[in-house]
PDB file of C-alpha atoms in Angstrom:
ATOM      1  CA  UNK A   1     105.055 126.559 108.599  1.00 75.00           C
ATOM      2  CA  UNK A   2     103.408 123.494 109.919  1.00 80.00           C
ATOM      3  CA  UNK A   3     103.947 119.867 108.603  1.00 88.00           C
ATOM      4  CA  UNK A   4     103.699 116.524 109.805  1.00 93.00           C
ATOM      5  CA  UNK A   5     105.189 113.286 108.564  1.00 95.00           C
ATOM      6  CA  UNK A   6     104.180 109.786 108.694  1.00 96.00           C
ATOM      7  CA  UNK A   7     107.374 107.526 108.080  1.00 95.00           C
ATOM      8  CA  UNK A   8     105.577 104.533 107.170  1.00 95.00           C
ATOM      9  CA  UNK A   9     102.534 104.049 104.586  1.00 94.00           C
ATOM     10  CA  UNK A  10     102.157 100.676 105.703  1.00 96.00           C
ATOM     11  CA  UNK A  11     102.754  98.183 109.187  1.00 98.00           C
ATOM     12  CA  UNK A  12     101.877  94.857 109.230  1.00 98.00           C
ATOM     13  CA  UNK A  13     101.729  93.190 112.777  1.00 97.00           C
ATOM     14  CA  UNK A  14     100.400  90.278 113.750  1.00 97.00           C
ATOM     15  CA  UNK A  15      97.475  89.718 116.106  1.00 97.00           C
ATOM     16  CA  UNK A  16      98.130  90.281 119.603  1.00 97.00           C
ATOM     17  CA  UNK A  17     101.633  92.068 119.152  1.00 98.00           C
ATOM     18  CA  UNK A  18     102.246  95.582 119.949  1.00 98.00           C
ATOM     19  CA  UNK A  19     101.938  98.680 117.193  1.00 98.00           C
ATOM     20  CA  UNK A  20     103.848 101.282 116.581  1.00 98.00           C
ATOM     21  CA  UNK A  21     102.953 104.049 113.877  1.00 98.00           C
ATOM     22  CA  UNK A  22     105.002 106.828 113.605  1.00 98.00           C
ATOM     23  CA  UNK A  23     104.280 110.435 112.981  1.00 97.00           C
ATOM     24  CA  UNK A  24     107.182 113.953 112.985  1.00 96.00           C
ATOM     25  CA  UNK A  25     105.534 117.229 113.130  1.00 94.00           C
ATOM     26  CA  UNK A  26     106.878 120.607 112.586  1.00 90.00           C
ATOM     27  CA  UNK A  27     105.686 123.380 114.229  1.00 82.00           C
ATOM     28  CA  UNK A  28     106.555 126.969 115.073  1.00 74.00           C
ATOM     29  CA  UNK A  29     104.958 126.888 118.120  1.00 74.00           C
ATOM     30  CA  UNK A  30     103.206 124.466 120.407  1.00 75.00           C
ATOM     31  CA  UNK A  31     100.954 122.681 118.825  1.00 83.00           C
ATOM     32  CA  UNK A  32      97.444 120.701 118.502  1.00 88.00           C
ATOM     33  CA  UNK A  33      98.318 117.047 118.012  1.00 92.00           C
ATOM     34  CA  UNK A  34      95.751 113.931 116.879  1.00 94.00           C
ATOM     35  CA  UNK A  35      95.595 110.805 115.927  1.00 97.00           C
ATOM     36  CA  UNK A  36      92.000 109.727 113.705  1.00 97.00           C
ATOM     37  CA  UNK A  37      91.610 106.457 112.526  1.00 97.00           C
ATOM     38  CA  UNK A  38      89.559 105.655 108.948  1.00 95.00           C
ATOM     39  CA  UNK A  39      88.309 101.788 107.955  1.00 93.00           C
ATOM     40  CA  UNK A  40      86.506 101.349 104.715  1.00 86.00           C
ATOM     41  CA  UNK A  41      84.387 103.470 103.470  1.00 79.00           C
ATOM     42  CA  UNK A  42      83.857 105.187 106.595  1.00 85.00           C
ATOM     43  CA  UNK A  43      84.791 108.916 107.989  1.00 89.00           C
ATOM     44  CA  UNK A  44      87.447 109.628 110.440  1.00 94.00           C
ATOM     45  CA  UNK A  45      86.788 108.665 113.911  1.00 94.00           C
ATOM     46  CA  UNK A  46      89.430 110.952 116.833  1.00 94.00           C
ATOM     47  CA  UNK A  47      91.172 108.391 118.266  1.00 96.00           C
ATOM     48  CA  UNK A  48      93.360 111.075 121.011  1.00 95.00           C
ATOM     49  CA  UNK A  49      94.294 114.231 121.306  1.00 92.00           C
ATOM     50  CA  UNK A  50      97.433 116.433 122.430  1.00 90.00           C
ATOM     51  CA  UNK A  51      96.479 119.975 123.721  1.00 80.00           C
ATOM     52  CA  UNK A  52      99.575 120.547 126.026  1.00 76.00           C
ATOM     53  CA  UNK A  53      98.013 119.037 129.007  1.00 73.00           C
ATOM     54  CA  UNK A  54     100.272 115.626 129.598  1.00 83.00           C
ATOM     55  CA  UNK A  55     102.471 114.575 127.434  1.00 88.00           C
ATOM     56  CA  UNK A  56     101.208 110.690 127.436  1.00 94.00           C
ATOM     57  CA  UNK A  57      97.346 110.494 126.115  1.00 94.00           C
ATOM     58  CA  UNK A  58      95.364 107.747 126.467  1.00 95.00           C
ATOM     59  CA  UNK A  59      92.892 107.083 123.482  1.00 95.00           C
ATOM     60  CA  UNK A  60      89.790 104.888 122.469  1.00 95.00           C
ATOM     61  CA  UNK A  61      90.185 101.348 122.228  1.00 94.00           C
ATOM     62  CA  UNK A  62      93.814 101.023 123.995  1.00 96.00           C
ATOM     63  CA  UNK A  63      95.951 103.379 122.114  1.00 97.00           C
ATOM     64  CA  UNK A  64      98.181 105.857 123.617  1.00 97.00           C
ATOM     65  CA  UNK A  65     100.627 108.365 122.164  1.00 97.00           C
ATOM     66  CA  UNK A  66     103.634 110.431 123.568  1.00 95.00           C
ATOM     67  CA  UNK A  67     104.304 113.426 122.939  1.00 93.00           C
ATOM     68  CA  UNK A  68     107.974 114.059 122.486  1.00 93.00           C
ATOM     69  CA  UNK A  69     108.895 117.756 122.031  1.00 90.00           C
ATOM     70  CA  UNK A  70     112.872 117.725 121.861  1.00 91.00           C
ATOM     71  CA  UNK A  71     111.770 114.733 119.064  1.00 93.00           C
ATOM     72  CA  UNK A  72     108.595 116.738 117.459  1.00 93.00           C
ATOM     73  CA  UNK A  73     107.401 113.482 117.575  1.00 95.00           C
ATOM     74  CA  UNK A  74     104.010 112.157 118.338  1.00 96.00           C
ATOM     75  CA  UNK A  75     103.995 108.103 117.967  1.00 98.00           C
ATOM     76  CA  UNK A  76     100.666 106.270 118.572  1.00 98.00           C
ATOM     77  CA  UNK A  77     101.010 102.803 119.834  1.00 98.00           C
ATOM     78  CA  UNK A  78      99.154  99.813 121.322  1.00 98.00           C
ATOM     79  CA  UNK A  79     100.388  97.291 123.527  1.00 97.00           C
ATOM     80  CA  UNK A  80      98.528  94.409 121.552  1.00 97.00           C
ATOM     81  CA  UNK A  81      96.477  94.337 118.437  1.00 97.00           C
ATOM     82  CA  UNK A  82      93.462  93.366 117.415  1.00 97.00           C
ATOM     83  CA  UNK A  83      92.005  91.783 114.431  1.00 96.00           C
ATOM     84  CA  UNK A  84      89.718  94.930 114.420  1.00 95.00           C
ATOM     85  CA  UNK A  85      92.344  97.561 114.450  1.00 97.00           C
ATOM     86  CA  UNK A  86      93.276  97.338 110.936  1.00 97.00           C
ATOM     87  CA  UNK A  87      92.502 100.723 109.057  1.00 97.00           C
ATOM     88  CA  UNK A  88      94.022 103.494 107.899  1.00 96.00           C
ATOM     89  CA  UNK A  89      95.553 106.094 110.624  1.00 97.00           C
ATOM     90  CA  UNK A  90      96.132 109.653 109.946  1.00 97.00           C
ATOM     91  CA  UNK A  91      98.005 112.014 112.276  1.00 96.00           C
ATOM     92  CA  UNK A  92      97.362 115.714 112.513  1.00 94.00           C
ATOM     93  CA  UNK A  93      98.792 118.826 113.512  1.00 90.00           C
ATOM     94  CA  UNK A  94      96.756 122.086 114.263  1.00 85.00           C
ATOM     95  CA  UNK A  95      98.119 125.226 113.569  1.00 71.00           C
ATOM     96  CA  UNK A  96      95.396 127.221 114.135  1.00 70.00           C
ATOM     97  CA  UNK A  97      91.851 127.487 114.606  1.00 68.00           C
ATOM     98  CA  UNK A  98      90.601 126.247 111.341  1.00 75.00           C
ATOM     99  CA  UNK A  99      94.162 124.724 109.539  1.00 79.00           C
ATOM    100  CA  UNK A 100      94.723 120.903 109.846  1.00 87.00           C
ATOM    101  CA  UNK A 101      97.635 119.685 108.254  1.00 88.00           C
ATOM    102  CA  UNK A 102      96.778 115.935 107.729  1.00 92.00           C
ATOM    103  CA  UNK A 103      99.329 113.266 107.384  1.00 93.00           C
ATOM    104  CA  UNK A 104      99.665 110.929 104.346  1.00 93.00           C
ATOM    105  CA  UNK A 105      98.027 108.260 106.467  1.00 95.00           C
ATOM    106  CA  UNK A 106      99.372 104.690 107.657  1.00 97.00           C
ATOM    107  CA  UNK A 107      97.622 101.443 106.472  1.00 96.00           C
ATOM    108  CA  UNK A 108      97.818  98.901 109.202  1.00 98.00           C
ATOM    109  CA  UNK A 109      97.299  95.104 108.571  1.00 97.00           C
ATOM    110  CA  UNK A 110      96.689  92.917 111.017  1.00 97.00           C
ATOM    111  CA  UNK A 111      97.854  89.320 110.394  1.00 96.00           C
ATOM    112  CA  UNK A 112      95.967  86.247 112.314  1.00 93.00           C
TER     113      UNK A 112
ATOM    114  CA  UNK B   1      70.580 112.633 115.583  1.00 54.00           C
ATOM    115  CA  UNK B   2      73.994 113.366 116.978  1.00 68.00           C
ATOM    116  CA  UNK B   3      77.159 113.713 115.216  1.00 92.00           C
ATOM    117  CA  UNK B   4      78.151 115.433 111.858  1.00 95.00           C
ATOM    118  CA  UNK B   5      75.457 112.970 109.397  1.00 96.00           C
ATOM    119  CA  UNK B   6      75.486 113.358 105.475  1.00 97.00           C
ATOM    120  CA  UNK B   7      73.582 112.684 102.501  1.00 97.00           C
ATOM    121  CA  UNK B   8      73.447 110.573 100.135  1.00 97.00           C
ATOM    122  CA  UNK B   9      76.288 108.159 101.443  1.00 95.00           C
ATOM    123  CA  UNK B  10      76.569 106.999  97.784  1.00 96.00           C
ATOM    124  CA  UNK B  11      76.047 109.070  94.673  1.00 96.00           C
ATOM    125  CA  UNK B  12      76.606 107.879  90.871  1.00 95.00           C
ATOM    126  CA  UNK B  13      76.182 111.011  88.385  1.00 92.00           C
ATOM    127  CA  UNK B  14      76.998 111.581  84.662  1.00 89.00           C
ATOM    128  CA  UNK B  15      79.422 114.565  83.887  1.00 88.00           C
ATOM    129  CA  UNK B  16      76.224 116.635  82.585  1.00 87.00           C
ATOM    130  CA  UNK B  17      74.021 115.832  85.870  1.00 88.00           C
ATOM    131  CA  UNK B  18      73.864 118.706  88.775  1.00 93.00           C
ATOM    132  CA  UNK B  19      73.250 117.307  92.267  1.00 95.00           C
ATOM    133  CA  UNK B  20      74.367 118.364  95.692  1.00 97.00           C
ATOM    134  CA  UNK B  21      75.778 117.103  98.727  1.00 98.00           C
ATOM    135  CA  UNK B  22      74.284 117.387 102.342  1.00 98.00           C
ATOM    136  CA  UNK B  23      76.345 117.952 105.455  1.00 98.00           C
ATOM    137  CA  UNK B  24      74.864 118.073 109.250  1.00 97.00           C
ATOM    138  CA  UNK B  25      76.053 119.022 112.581  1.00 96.00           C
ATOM    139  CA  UNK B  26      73.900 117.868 115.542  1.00 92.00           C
ATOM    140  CA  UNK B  27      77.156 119.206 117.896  1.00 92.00           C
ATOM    141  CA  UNK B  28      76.359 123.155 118.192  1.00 90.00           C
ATOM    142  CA  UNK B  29      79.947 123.610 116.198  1.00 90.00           C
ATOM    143  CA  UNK B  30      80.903 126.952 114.708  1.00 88.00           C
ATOM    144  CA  UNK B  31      83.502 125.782 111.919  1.00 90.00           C
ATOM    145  CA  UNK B  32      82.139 123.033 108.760  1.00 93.00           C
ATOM    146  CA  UNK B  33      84.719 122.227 106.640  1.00 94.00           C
ATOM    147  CA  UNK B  34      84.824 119.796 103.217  1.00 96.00           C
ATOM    148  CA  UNK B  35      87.425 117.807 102.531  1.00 95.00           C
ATOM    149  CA  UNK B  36      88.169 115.147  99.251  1.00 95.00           C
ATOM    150  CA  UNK B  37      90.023 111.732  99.589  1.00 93.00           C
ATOM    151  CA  UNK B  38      90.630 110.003  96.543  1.00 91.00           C
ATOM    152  CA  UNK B  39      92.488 106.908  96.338  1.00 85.00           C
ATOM    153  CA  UNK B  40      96.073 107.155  97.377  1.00 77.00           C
ATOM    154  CA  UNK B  41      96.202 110.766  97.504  1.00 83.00           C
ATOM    155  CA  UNK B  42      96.644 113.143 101.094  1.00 83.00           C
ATOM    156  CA  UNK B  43      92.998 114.223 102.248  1.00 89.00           C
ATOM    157  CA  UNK B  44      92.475 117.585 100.461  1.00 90.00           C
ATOM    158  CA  UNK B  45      90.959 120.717 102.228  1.00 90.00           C
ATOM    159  CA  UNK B  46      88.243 121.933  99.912  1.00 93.00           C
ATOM    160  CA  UNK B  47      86.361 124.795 102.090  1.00 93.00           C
ATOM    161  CA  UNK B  48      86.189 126.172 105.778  1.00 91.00           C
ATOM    162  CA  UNK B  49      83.307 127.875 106.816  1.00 91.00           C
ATOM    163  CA  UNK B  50      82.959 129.860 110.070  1.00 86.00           C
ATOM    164  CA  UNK B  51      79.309 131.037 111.728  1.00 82.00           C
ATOM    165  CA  UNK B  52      78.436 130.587 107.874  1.00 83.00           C
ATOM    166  CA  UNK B  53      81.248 132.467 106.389  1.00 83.00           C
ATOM    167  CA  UNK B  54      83.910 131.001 104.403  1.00 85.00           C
ATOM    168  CA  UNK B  55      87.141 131.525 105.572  1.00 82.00           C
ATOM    169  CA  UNK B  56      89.367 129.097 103.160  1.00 75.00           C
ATOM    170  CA  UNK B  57      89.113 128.119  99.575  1.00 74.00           C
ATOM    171  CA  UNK B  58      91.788 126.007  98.477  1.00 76.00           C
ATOM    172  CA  UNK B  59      91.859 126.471  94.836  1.00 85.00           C
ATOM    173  CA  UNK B  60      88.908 124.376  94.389  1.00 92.00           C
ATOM    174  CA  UNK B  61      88.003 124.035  90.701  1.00 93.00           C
ATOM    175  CA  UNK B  62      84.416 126.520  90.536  1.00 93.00           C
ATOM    176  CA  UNK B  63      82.127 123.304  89.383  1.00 95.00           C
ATOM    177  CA  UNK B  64      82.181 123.005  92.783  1.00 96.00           C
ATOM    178  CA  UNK B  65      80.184 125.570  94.852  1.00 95.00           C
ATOM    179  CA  UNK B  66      79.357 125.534  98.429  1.00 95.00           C
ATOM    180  CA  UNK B  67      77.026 126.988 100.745  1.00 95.00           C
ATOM    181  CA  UNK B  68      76.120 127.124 104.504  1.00 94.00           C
ATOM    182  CA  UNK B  69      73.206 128.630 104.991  1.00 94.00           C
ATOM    183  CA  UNK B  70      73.283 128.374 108.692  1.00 92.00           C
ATOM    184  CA  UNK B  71      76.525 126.796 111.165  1.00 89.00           C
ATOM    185  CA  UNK B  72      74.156 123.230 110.915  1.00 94.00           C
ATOM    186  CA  UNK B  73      74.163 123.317 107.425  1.00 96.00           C
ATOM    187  CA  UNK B  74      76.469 122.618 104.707  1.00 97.00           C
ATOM    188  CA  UNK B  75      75.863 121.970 100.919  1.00 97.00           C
ATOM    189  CA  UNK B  76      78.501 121.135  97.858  1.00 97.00           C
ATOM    190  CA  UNK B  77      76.685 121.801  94.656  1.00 97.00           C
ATOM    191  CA  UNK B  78      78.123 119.896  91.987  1.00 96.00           C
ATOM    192  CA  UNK B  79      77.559 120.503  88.427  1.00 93.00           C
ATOM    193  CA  UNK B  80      79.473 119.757  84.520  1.00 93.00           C
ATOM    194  CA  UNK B  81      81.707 117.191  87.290  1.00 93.00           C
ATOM    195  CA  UNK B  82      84.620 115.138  85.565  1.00 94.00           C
ATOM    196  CA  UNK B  83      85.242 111.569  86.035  1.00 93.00           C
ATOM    197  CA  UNK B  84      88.506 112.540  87.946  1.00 93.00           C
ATOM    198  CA  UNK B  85      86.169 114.153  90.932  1.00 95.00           C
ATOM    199  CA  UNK B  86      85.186 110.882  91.534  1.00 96.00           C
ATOM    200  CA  UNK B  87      85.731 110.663  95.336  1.00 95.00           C
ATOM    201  CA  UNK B  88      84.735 110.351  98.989  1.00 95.00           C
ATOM    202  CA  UNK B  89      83.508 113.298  99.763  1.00 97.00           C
ATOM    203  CA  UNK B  90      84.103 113.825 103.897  1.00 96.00           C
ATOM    204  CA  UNK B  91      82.155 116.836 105.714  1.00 96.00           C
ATOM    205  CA  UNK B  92      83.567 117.419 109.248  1.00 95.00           C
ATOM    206  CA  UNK B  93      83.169 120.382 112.017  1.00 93.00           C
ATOM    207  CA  UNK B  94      84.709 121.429 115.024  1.00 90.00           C
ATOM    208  CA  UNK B  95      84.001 123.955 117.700  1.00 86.00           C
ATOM    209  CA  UNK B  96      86.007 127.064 115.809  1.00 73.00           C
ATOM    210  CA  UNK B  97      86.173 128.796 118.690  1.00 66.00           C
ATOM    211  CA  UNK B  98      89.527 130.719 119.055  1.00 58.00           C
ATOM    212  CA  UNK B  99      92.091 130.460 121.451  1.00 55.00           C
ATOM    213  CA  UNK B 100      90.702 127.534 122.674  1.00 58.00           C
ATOM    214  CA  UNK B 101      92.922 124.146 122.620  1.00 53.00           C
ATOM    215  CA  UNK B 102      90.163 121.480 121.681  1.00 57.00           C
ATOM    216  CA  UNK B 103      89.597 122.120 118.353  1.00 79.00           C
ATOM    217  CA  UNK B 104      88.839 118.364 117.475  1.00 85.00           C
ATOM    218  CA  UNK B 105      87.244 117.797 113.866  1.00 91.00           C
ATOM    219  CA  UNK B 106      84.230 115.367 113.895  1.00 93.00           C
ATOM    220  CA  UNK B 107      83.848 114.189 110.793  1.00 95.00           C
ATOM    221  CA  UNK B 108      80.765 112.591 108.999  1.00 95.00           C
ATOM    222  CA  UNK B 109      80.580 109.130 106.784  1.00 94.00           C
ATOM    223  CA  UNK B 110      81.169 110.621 103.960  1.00 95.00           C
ATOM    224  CA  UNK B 111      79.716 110.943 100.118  1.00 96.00           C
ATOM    225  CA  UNK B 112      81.258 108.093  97.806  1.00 95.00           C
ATOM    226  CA  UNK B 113      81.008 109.700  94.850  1.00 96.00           C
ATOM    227  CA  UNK B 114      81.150 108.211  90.911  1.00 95.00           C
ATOM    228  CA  UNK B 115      81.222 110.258  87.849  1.00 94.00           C
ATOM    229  CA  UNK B 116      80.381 108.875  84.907  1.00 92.00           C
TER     230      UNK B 116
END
């Protein structure tokens, strides 16, 4: 069965430090991997994806993950934030051609 | 239009009312899929529909039917709601195609729904 974890509900950073928001994923086999970010009121925009192509993806608006097998880890980070970067960030695993297994979702604050 | 649109973006209703929600794809997708968020709660998988078929039903509770009359197209008929459905209502689609690795959802605004 397919899961995936995010260890933290909520980061608070201040402007212009790096990010760090964790996700774990369990998986039988190799998976799908993605990062979306939501703000307000809004739908879910892809921020990057992992389709076992290189292991470091580069996303929109400076954020990268790593994909970290012998950690079934997938953390998305940012060298610096922005005042605009605060949302809500879920992390996804695919397990198939229609199933999404969607992460409880991180709240990031971003603190002038 | 490009994207996954839908309509309305807000909708108040009383538990009584019928109405229905409008999804688009402008991206020549195969798979739509509806999805609830309510407020501190995991996103919920509603329905999955493939080249108009539906392929998942998640226990949804039957006052809420949908329909895809074409792989553009996807309604959620609501009817006799409860204030508890009160929710953003997220349509999304993705390419469905299998055995391929870029299965990316695109999802839509969304329906902020209130019942009454």
């Amino acid at each position: 069965a397919q899961s995936v974890t995010q260890l933290d509900s909520h980061v608070s950073v201040s402007e212009g430090t790096p990010v760090l928001l964790r996700c774990n994923y369990s998986s039988s086999y190799s998976p799908s991997l993605f990062w979306y970010v939501q703000h307000p009121n809004k739908g879910l925009q892809l921020l990057l994806k992992y389709t076992s192509a290189a292991t470091l993806v580069k996303g929109i608006n400076g954020f990268e993950a790593e994909f970290k097998k012998s950690e079934t880890s997938f953390h998305l980070t940012k060298p610096s934030a922005h005042m605009s970067d605060a949302a809500e960030y879920f992390c996804v695993v695919s397990s198939g051609t229609y199933k999404y297994i969607f992460g409880t979702g991180t709240r990031l604050k971003v603190l002038a | 239009e490009t994207g996954v649109t839908q309509t309305p973006r807000h909708l108040v209703m009383g538990m009584t009312n019928k109405k229905s929600l409008k999804c688009e794809q402008h991206l020549g997708h195969n798979a739509m899929y509806w999805y609830k968020q309510s407020a501190k709660k995991p996103l919920e998988l509603m329905f999955v529909y493939s080249l108009e078929e539906r392929v998942e039903n998640n226990s949804v509770p039957s006052r809420f039917s949908p329909e895809c009359p074409n792989s553009s197209h996807l309604f959620l008929h609501l009817h006799t709601l409860q204030p508890e459905d009160s929710a953003l209502y997220l349509c999304a689609s993705s390419p469905g195609l299998a055995g391929t690795d870029y299965n990316e959802q695109f999802f839509g605004p969304g329906t902020r729904l209130t019942v009454l």
